[in-house]
Short mmCIF file of C-alpha atoms and ligand atoms in Angstrom, two decimals:
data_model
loop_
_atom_site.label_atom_id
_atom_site.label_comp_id
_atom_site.label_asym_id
_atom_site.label_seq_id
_atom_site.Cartn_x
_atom_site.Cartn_y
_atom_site.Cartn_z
CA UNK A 1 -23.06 -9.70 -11.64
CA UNK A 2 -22.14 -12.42 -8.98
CA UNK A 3 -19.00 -12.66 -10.74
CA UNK A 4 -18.09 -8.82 -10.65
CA UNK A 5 -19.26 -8.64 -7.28
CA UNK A 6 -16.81 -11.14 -6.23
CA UNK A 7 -14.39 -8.95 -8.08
CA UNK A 8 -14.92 -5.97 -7.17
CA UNK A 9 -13.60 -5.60 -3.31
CA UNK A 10 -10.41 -7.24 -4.51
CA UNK A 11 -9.64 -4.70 -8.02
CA UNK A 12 -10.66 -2.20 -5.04
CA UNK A 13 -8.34 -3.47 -2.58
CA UNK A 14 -5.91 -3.62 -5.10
CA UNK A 15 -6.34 -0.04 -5.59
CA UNK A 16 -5.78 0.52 -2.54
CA UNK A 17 -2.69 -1.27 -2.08
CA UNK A 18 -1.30 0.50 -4.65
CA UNK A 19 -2.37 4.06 -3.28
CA UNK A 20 -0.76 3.56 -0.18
CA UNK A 21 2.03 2.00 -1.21
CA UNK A 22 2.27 5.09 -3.52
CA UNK A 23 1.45 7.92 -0.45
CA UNK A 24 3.56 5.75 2.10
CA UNK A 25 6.72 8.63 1.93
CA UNK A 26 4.59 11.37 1.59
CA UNK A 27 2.61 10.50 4.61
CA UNK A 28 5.37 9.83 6.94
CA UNK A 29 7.25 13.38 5.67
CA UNK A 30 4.07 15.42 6.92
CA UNK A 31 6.69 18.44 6.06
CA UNK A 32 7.78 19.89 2.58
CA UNK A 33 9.84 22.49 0.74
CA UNK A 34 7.71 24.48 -1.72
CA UNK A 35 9.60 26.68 -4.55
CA UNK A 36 8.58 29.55 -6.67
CA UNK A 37 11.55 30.47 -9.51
CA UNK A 38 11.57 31.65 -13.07
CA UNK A 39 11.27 34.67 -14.95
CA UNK A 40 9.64 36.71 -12.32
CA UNK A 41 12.15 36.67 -9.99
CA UNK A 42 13.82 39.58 -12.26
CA UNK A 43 11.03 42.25 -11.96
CA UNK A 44 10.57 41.13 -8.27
CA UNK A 45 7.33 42.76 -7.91
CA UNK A 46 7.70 45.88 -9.87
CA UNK A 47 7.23 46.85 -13.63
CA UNK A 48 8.61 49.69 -15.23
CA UNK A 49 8.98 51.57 -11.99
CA UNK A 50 5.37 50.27 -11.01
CA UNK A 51 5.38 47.85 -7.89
CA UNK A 52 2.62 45.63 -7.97
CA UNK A 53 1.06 44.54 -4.71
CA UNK A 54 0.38 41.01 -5.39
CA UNK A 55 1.76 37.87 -5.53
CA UNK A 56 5.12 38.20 -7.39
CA UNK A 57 5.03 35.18 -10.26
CA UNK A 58 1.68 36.91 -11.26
CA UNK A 59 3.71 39.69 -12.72
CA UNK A 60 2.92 39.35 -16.10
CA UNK A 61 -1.00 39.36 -15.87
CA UNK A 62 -1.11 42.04 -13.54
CA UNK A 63 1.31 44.29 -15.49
CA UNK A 64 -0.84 42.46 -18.65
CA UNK A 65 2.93 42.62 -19.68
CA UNK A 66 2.67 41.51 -24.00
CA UNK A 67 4.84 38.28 -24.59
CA UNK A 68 7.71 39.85 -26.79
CA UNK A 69 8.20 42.20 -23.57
CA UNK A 70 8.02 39.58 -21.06
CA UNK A 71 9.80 37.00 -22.90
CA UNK A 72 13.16 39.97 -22.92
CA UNK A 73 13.47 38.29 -19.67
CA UNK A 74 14.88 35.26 -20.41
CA UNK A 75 17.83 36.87 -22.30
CA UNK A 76 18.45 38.61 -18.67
CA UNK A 77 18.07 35.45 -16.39
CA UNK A 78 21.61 34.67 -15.33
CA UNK A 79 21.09 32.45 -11.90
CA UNK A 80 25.55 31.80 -11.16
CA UNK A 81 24.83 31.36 -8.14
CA UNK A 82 22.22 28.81 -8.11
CA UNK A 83 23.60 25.99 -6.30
CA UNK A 84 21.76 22.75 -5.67
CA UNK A 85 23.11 21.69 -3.13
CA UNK A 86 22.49 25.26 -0.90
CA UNK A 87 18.77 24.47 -1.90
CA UNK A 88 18.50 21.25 -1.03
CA UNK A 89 20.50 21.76 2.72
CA UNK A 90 18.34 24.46 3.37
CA UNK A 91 15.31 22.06 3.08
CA UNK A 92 17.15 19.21 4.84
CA UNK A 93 17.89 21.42 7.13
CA UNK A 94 14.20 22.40 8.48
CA UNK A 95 13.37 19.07 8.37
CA UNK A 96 11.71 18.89 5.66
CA UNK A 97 11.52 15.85 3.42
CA UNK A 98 10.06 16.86 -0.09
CA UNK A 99 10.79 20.10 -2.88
CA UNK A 100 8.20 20.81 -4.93
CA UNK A 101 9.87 22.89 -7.60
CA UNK A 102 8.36 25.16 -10.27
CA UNK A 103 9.06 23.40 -13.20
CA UNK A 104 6.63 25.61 -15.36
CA UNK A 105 4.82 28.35 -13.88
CA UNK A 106 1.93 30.04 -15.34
CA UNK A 107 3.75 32.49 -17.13
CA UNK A 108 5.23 29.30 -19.51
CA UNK A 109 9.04 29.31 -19.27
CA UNK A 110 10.40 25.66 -18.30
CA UNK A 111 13.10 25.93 -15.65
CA UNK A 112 14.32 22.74 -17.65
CA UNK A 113 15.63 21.72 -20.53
CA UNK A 114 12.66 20.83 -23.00
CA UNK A 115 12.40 20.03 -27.15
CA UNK A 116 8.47 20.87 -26.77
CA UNK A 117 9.04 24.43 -26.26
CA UNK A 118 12.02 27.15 -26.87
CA UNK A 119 10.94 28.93 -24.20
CA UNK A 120 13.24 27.22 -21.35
CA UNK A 121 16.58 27.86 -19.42
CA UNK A 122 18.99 25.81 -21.14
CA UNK A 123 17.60 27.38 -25.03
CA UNK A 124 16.65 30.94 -24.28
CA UNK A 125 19.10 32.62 -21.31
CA UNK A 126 23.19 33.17 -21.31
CA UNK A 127 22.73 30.67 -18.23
CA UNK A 128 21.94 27.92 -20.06
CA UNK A 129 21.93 25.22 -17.34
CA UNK A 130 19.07 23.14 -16.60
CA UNK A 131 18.43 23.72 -12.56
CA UNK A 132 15.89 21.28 -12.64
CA UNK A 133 18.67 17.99 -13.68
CA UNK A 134 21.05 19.72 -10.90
CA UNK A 135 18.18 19.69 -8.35
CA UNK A 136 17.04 16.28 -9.12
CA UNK A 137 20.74 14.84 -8.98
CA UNK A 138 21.10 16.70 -5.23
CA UNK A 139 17.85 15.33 -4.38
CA UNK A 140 18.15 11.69 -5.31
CA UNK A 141 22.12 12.14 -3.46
CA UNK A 142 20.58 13.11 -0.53
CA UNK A 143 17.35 10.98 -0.56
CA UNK A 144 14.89 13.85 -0.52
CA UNK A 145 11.95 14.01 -3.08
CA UNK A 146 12.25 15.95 -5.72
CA UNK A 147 8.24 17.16 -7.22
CA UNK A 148 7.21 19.27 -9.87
CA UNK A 149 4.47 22.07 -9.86
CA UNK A 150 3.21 22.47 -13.37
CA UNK A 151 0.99 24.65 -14.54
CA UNK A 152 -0.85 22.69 -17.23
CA UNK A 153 -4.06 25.38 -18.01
CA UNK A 154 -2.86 28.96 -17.43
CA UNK A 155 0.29 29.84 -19.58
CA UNK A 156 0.42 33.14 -20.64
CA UNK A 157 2.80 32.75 -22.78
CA UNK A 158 0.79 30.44 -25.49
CA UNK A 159 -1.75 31.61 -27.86
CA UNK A 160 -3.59 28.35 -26.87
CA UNK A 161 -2.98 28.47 -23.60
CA UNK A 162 -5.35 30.05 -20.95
CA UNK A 163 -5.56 33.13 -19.64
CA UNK A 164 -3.55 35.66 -21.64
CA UNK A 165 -6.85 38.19 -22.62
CA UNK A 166 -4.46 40.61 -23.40
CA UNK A 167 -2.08 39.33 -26.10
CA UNK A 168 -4.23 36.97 -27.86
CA UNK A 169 -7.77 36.18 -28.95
CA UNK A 170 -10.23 34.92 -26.85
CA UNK A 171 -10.47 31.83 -28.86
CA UNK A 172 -8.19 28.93 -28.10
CA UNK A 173 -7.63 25.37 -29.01
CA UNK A 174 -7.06 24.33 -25.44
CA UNK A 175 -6.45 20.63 -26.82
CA UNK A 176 -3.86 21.77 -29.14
CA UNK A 177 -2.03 23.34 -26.12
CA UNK A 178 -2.00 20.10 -24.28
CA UNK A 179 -0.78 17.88 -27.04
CA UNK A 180 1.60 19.96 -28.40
CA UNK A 181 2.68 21.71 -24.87
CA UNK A 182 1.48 20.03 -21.60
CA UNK A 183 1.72 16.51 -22.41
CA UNK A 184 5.33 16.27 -24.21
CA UNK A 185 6.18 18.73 -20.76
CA UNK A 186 5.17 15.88 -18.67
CA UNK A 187 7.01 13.41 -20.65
CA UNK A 188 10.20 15.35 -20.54
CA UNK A 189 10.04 15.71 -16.62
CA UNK A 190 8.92 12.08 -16.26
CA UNK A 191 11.28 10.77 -18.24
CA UNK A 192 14.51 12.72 -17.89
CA UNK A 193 14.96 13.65 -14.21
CA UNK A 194 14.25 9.77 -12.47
CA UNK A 195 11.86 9.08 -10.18
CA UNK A 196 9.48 12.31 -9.62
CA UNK A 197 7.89 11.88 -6.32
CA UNK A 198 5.06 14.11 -7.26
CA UNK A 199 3.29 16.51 -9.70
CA UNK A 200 2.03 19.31 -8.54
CA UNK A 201 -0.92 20.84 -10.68
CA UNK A 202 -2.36 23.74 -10.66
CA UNK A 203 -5.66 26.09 -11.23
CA UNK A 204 -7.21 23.83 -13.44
CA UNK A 205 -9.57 26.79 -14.88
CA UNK A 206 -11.48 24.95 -17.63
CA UNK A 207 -10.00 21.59 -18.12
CA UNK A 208 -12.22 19.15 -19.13
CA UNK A 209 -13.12 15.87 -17.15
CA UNK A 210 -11.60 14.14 -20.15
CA UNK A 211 -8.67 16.66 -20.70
CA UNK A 212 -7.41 16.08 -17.29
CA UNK A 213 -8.23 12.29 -17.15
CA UNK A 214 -5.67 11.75 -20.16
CA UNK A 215 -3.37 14.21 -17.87
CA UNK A 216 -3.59 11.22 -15.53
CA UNK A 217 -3.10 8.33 -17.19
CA UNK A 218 0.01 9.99 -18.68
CA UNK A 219 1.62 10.46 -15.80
CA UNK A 220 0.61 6.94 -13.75
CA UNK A 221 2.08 5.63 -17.29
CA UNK A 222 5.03 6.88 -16.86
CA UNK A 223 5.94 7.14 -13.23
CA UNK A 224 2.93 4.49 -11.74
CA UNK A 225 4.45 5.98 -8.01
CA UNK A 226 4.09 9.47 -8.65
CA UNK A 227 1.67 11.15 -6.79
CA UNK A 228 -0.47 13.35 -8.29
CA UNK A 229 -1.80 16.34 -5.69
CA UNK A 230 -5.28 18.29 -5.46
CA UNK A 231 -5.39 21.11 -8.54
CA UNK A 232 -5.82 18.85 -11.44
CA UNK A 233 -9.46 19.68 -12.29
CA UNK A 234 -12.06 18.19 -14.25
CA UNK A 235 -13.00 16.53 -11.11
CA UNK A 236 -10.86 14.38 -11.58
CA UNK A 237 -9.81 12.55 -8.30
CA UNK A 238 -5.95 12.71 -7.73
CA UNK A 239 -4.05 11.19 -4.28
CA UNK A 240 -4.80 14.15 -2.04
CA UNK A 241 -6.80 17.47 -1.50
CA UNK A 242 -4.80 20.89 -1.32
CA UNK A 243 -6.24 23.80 0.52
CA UNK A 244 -6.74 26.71 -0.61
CA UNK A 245 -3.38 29.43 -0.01
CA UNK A 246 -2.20 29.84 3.19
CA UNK A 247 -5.64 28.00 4.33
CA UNK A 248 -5.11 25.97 7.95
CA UNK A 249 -8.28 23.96 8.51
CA UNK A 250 -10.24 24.84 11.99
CA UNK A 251 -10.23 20.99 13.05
CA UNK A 252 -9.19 17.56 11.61
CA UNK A 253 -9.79 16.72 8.26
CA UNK A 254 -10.02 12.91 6.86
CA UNK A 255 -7.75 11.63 4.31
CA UNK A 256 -4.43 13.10 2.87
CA UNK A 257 -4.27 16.59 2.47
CA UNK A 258 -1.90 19.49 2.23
CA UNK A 259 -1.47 23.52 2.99
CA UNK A 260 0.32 25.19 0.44
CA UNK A 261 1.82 27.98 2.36
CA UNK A 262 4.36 31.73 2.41
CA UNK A 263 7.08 32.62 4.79
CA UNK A 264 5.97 36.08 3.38
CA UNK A 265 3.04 37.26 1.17
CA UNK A 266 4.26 36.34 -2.19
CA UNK A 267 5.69 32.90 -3.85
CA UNK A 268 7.80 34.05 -6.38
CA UNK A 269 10.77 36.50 -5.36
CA UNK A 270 9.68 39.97 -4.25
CA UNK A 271 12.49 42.57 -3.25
CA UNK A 272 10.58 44.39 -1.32
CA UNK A 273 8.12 42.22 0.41
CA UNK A 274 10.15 41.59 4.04
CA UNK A 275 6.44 40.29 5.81
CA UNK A 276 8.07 36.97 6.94
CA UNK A 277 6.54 35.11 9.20
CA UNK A 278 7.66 34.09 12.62
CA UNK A 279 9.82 30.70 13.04
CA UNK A 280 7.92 30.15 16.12
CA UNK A 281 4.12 30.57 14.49
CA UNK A 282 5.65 28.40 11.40
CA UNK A 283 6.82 25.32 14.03
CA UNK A 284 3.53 25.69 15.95
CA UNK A 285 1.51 25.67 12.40
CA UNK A 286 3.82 22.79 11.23
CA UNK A 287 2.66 20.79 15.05
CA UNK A 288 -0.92 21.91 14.10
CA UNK A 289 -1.72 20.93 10.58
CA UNK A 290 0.56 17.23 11.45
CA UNK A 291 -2.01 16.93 14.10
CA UNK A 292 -5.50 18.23 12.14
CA UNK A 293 -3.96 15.08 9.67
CA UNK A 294 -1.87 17.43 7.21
CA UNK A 295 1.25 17.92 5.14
CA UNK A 296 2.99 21.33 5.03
CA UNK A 297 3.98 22.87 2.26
CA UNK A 298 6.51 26.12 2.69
CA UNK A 299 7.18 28.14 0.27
CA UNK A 300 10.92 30.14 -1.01
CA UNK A 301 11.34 32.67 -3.68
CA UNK A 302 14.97 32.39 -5.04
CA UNK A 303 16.51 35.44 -6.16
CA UNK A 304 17.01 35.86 -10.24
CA UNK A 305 20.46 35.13 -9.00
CA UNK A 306 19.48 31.56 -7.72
CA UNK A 307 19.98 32.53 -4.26
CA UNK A 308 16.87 31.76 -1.43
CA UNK A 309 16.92 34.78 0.51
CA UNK A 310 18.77 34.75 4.02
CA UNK A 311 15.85 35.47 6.00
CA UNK A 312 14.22 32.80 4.35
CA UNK A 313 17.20 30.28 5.21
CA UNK A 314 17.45 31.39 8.83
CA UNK A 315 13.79 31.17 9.64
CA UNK A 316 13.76 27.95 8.11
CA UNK A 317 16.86 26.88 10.11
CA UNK A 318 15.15 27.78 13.27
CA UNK A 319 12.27 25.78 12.30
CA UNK A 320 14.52 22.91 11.96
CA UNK A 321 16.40 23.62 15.21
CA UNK A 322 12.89 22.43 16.78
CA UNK A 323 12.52 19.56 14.54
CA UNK A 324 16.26 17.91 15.26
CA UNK A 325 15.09 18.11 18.98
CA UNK A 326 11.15 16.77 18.32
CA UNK A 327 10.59 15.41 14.50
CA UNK A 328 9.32 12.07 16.09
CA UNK A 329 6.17 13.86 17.25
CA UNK A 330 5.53 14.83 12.97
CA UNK A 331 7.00 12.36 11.03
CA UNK A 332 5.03 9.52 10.20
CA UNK A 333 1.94 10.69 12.90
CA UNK A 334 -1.74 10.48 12.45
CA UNK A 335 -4.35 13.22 13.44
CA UNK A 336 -5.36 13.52 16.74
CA UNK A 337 -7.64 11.03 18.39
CA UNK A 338 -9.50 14.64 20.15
CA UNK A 339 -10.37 15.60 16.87
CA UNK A 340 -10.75 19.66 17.96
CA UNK A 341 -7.80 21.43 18.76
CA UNK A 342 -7.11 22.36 22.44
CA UNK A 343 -6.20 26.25 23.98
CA UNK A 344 -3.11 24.87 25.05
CA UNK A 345 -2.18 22.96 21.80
CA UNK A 346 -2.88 19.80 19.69
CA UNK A 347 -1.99 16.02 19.71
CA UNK A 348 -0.72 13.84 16.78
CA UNK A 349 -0.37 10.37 17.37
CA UNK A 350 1.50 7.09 17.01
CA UNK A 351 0.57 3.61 17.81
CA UNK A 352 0.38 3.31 21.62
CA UNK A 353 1.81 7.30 21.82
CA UNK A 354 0.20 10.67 21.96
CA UNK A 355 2.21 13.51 21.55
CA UNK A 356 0.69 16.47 23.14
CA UNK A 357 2.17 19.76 21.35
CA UNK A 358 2.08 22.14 24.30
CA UNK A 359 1.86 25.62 22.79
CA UNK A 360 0.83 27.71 26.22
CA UNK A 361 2.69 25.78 29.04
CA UNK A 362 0.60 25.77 32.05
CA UNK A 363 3.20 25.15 34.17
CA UNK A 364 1.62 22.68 36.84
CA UNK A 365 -1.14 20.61 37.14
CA UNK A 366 -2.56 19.66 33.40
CA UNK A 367 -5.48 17.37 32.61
CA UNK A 368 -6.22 15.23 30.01
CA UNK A 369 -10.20 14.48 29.46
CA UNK A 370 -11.30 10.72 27.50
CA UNK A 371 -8.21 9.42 27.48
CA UNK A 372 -9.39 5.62 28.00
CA UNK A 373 -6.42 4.18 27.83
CA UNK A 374 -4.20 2.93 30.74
CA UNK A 375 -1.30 5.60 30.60
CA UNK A 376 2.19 3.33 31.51
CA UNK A 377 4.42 6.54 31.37
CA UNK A 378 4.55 10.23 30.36
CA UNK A 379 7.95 12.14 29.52
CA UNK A 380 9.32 15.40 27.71
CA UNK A 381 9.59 14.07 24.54
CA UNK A 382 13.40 16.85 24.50
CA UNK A 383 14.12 14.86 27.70
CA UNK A 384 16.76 12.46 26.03
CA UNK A 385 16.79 9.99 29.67
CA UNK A 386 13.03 10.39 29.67
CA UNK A 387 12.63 11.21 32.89
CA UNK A 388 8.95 10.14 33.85
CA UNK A 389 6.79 13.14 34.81
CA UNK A 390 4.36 11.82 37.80
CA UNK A 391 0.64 11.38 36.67
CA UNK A 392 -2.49 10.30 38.53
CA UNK A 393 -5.77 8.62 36.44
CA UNK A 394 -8.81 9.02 37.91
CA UNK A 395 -12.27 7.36 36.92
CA UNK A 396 -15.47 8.44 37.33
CA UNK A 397 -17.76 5.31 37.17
CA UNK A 398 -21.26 7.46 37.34
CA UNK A 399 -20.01 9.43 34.21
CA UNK A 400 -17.30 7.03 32.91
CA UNK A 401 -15.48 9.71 32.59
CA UNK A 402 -11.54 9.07 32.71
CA UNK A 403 -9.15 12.20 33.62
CA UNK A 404 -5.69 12.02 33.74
CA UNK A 405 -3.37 14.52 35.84
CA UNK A 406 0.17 15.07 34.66
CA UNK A 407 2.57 17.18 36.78
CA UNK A 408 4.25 18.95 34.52
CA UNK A 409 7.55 21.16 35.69
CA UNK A 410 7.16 24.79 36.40
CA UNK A 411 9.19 25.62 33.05
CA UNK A 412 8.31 25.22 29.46
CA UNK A 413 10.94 22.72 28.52
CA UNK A 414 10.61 24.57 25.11
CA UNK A 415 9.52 28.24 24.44
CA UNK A 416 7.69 27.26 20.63
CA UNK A 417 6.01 24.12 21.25
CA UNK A 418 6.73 22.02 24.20
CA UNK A 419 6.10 17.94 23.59
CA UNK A 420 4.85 15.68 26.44
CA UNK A 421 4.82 11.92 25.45
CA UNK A 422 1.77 9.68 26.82
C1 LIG W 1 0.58 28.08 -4.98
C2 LIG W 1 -0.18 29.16 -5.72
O1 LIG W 1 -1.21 28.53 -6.45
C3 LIG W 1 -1.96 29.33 -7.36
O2 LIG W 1 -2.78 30.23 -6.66
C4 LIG W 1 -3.91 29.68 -6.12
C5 LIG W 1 -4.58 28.58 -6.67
C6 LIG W 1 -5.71 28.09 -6.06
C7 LIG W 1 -6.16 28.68 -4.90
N1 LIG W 1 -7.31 28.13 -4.23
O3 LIG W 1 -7.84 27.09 -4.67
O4 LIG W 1 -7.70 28.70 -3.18
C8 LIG W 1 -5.51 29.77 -4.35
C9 LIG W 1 -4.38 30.29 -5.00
C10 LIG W 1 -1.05 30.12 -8.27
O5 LIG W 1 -1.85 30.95 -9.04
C11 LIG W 1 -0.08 30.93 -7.46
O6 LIG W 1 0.75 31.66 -8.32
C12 LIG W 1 0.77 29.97 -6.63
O7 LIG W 1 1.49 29.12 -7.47
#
C-alpha cells in the first residue's frame, strides 16, 4: 500500500503530463471548423418532392429511406469541384485553427477510401477521389488540424449497426459491427491520413462501458496524441466534454469543453435552409464561449458538388476580419477570472492581461469591480501604438473593495466586440 501510495501521484502526474501535452493545440486554438458532407448533401433536405424540416444528414431516418434506395446515391455523388485547398482557406481564413470533418456519418458512407467497407467515395461514386487524403495533405501544408467525426453506434446503413428500425430486425450483433466496421474504420483513418488531431464521436446510444473502452485504447494505440472529444459513451472519460447542439453555457464551466454549433439550422447541406446566422452574433459568441473557458466549433454543409456555400464563406470571412484585428484576446486565453458574464460583455484572460470583450460600448466612464490587482496600463487592444486610455483605482478600505475607472473614448473602436486590454 505504502508502496502504491508513493506511486500513485507520480503514474497520476504522469497522466497528466501527457493530457496536456496532448490538449496543448487544442487549447490555445479555442476556435474550429466543423464539417457536415456525404450522401445527404444530394437530397438537401427533401425526398421525393417531400422537404423534411430537420437537420439535413438525418435524411435517411426521417424519410426511413430503405438502404438499396439510399445507397442509389452514391452512384450520383460527383463533388468536381471539391477543392481542398478552398476548404481549408475558408477556415484559415476565420481564424480558425482545427476541421473536424465527417469522415463517416450516421448514415455509413466513408468520405474515404476504406477496405472495411464498399460503401465509400473512392469504391462506390464516378468521383472516385478520396477528399479525406486531399484534406489531410492541405491541412498538414498549411499547419491546421485535420479531425475526424465518426459515427461509431448509429449507421443506418448496417444490419448490425444501430438505429435502422426500418430496414432491418431489431436484433443486432452490435460487437460484430465494431470489429468488422468501426474498429478497422479507425485504423484506416489513423493510419493512412498522418497525424489526426482528433476524433470526434458521436451519440453513443448503447455502447457498452467495455465496447467504448476498447474504442479507446485503439485509438491512443495508434495516434497516443489524438484527442478523443465528449460523445464516446459508455461513460467512458475522453479529453473534453461537448455540449449539447448549439448549447452556450450561462457562465464558466471548468475544464476543456466545446460547443458544437450551425451558421444555419442544419449540418449537412440544405438548399433551402438560408437561416444563417449573423457574423456579428457568431464573433460575439466566439468572445463569449473563449471567455466561459470554451472551444467553438462551426459548422459548413458543402454542396454535393464539394462547394461550401457563399454565404457560408462570407460570414465566415467577416468573422475572421475581427479575428486578424483581435485573435490575441482568444487564442491561447483562459476563462474569466469574474466567472459570470457582464451586460456589457465578458473577459478572457492571459497571464498579467484581461481582455475585456466590450459588446455594448458605454462610451465614457466604465468601471471595473474586484479587480485587486495594480492596473500598470489599459489600451484598445485594435490600437496598434497602444495608446494608453487614462484610468483611476480607487480603494475602499472599510469594504476592501477595489474599483477601477477607465475612460474609454466616446466611439466603439469596433461595432461587434470592442477589446480593452488591462
Ligand atoms: C453534431 C450533431 O451531432 C448529433 O446530434 C446530436 C447529438 C447529441 C446531442 N446532445 O447531446 O445534445 C445533440 C445532437 C448528430 O446526430 C447530428 O447529425 C450532428 O452530427
Amino acid at each position: 500500500i505504502a508502496l502504491l501510495n508513493a506511486f500513485t501521484p507520480m503514474i497520476f502526474a504522469q497522466k497528466n503530463i501527457a493530457q496536456d501535452e496532448r490538449m496543448e493545440w487544442w487549447r490555445d486554438a479555442r476556435f474550429g471548423m466543423f464539417i457536415h458532407w456525404g450522401l445527404y448533401a444530394i437530397p438537401a433536405g427533401e425526398w421525393e418532392g417531400k422537404e423534411y424540416p430537420q437537420i439535413g444528414e438525418w435524411i435517411m431516418k426521417n424519410a426511413r429511406i430503405p438502404v438499396a434506395e439510399y445507397e442509389k446515391l452514391a452512384q450520383q455523388f460527383n463533388p468536381v469541384k471539391f477543392n481542398a485547398h478552398d476548404f481549408v482557406m475558408t477556415a484559415k481564413n476565420a481564424g480558425m485553427k482545427y476541421i473536424t470533418i465527417t469522415s463517416k456519418h450516421h448514415d455509413g458512407f466513408a468520405m474515404f477510401k476504406s477496405e472495411a467497407s464498399k460503401y465509400n467515395i473512392v469504391d462506390a461514386t464516378p468521383y472516385g477521389k478520396d477528399v479525406i487524403k486531399a484534406l489531410a495533405d492541405e491541412c498538414h501544408k498549411q499547419e491546421l488540424k485535420l479531425c475526424f467525426y465518426y459515427s461509431q453506434s448509429r449507421d443506418w446503413h448496417e444490419p448490425n449497426g444501430l438505429d435502422n428500425d426500418w430496414d432491418f430486425p431489431k436484433e443486432r450483433d452490435f460487437q460484430k459491427y465494431l470489429d468488422e466496421k468501426v474498429k478497422p474504420q479507425l485504423t484506416e483513418l489513423l493510419t493512412n491520413y498522418g497525424l489526426v488531431g482528433m476524433i470526434w464521436f458521436d451519440t453513443p446510444m448503447t455502447i457498452s462501458e467495455e465496447q467504448a473502452q476498447s474504442l479507446k485504447n485503439l485509438v491512443r494505440s495508434l495516434q497516443p496524441a489524438c484527442i478523443i472529444s465528449g460523445r464516446l459513451g459508455g461513460g467512458v472519460e475522453t479529453d473534453y466534454k461537448s455540449t449539447g447542439d448549439n448549447v452556450i453555457p450561462a457562465e464558466t464551466v471548468s475544464g476543456d469543453w466545446e460547443v458544437p454549433a450551425t451558421l444555419n439550422n442544419t449540418w449537412g447541406f440544405k438548399k433551402n435552409d438560408h437561416n444563417w446566422k449573423s457574423p456579428e452574433a457568431l464573433t460575439r459568441l466566439l468572445f463569449d464561449i473563449a471567455a466561459k473557458g470554451g472551444n467553438y466549433l462551426l459548422n459548413v454543409g458543402p454542396t454535393a458538388e464539394g462547394v461550401i456555400p457563399q454565404a457560408s464563406v462570407d460570414i465566415l470571412a467577416k468573422v475572421g476580419k475581427w479575428m486578424k484585428t483581435n485573435s490575441e484576446c482568444i487564442y491561447g486565453t483562459k476563462a474569466s477570472p469574474y466567472k459570470m458574464e457582464f451586460k456589457w460583455g465578458n473577459i478572457t484572460q492571459k497571464p498579467g492581461k484581461l481582455y475585456l470583450g466590450i459588446f455594448n460600448w458605454p462610451g465614457s466612464d466604465f468601471y471595473l469591480e474586484g479587480l485587486k490587482n495594480k492596473v500598470k496600463k489599459v489600451y484598445l487592444l485594435s490600437d496598434k501604438q497602444q495608446k494608453v486610455l487614462p484610468f483611476k483605482e480607487y480603494y475602499n478600505s472599510d469594504t476592501d473593495h477595489h474599483r477601477l475607472k477607465i475612460d474609454l473614448p466616446e466611439e466603439a473602436p469596433d461595432k461587434v466586440v470592442s477589446v480593452v486590454v488591462i
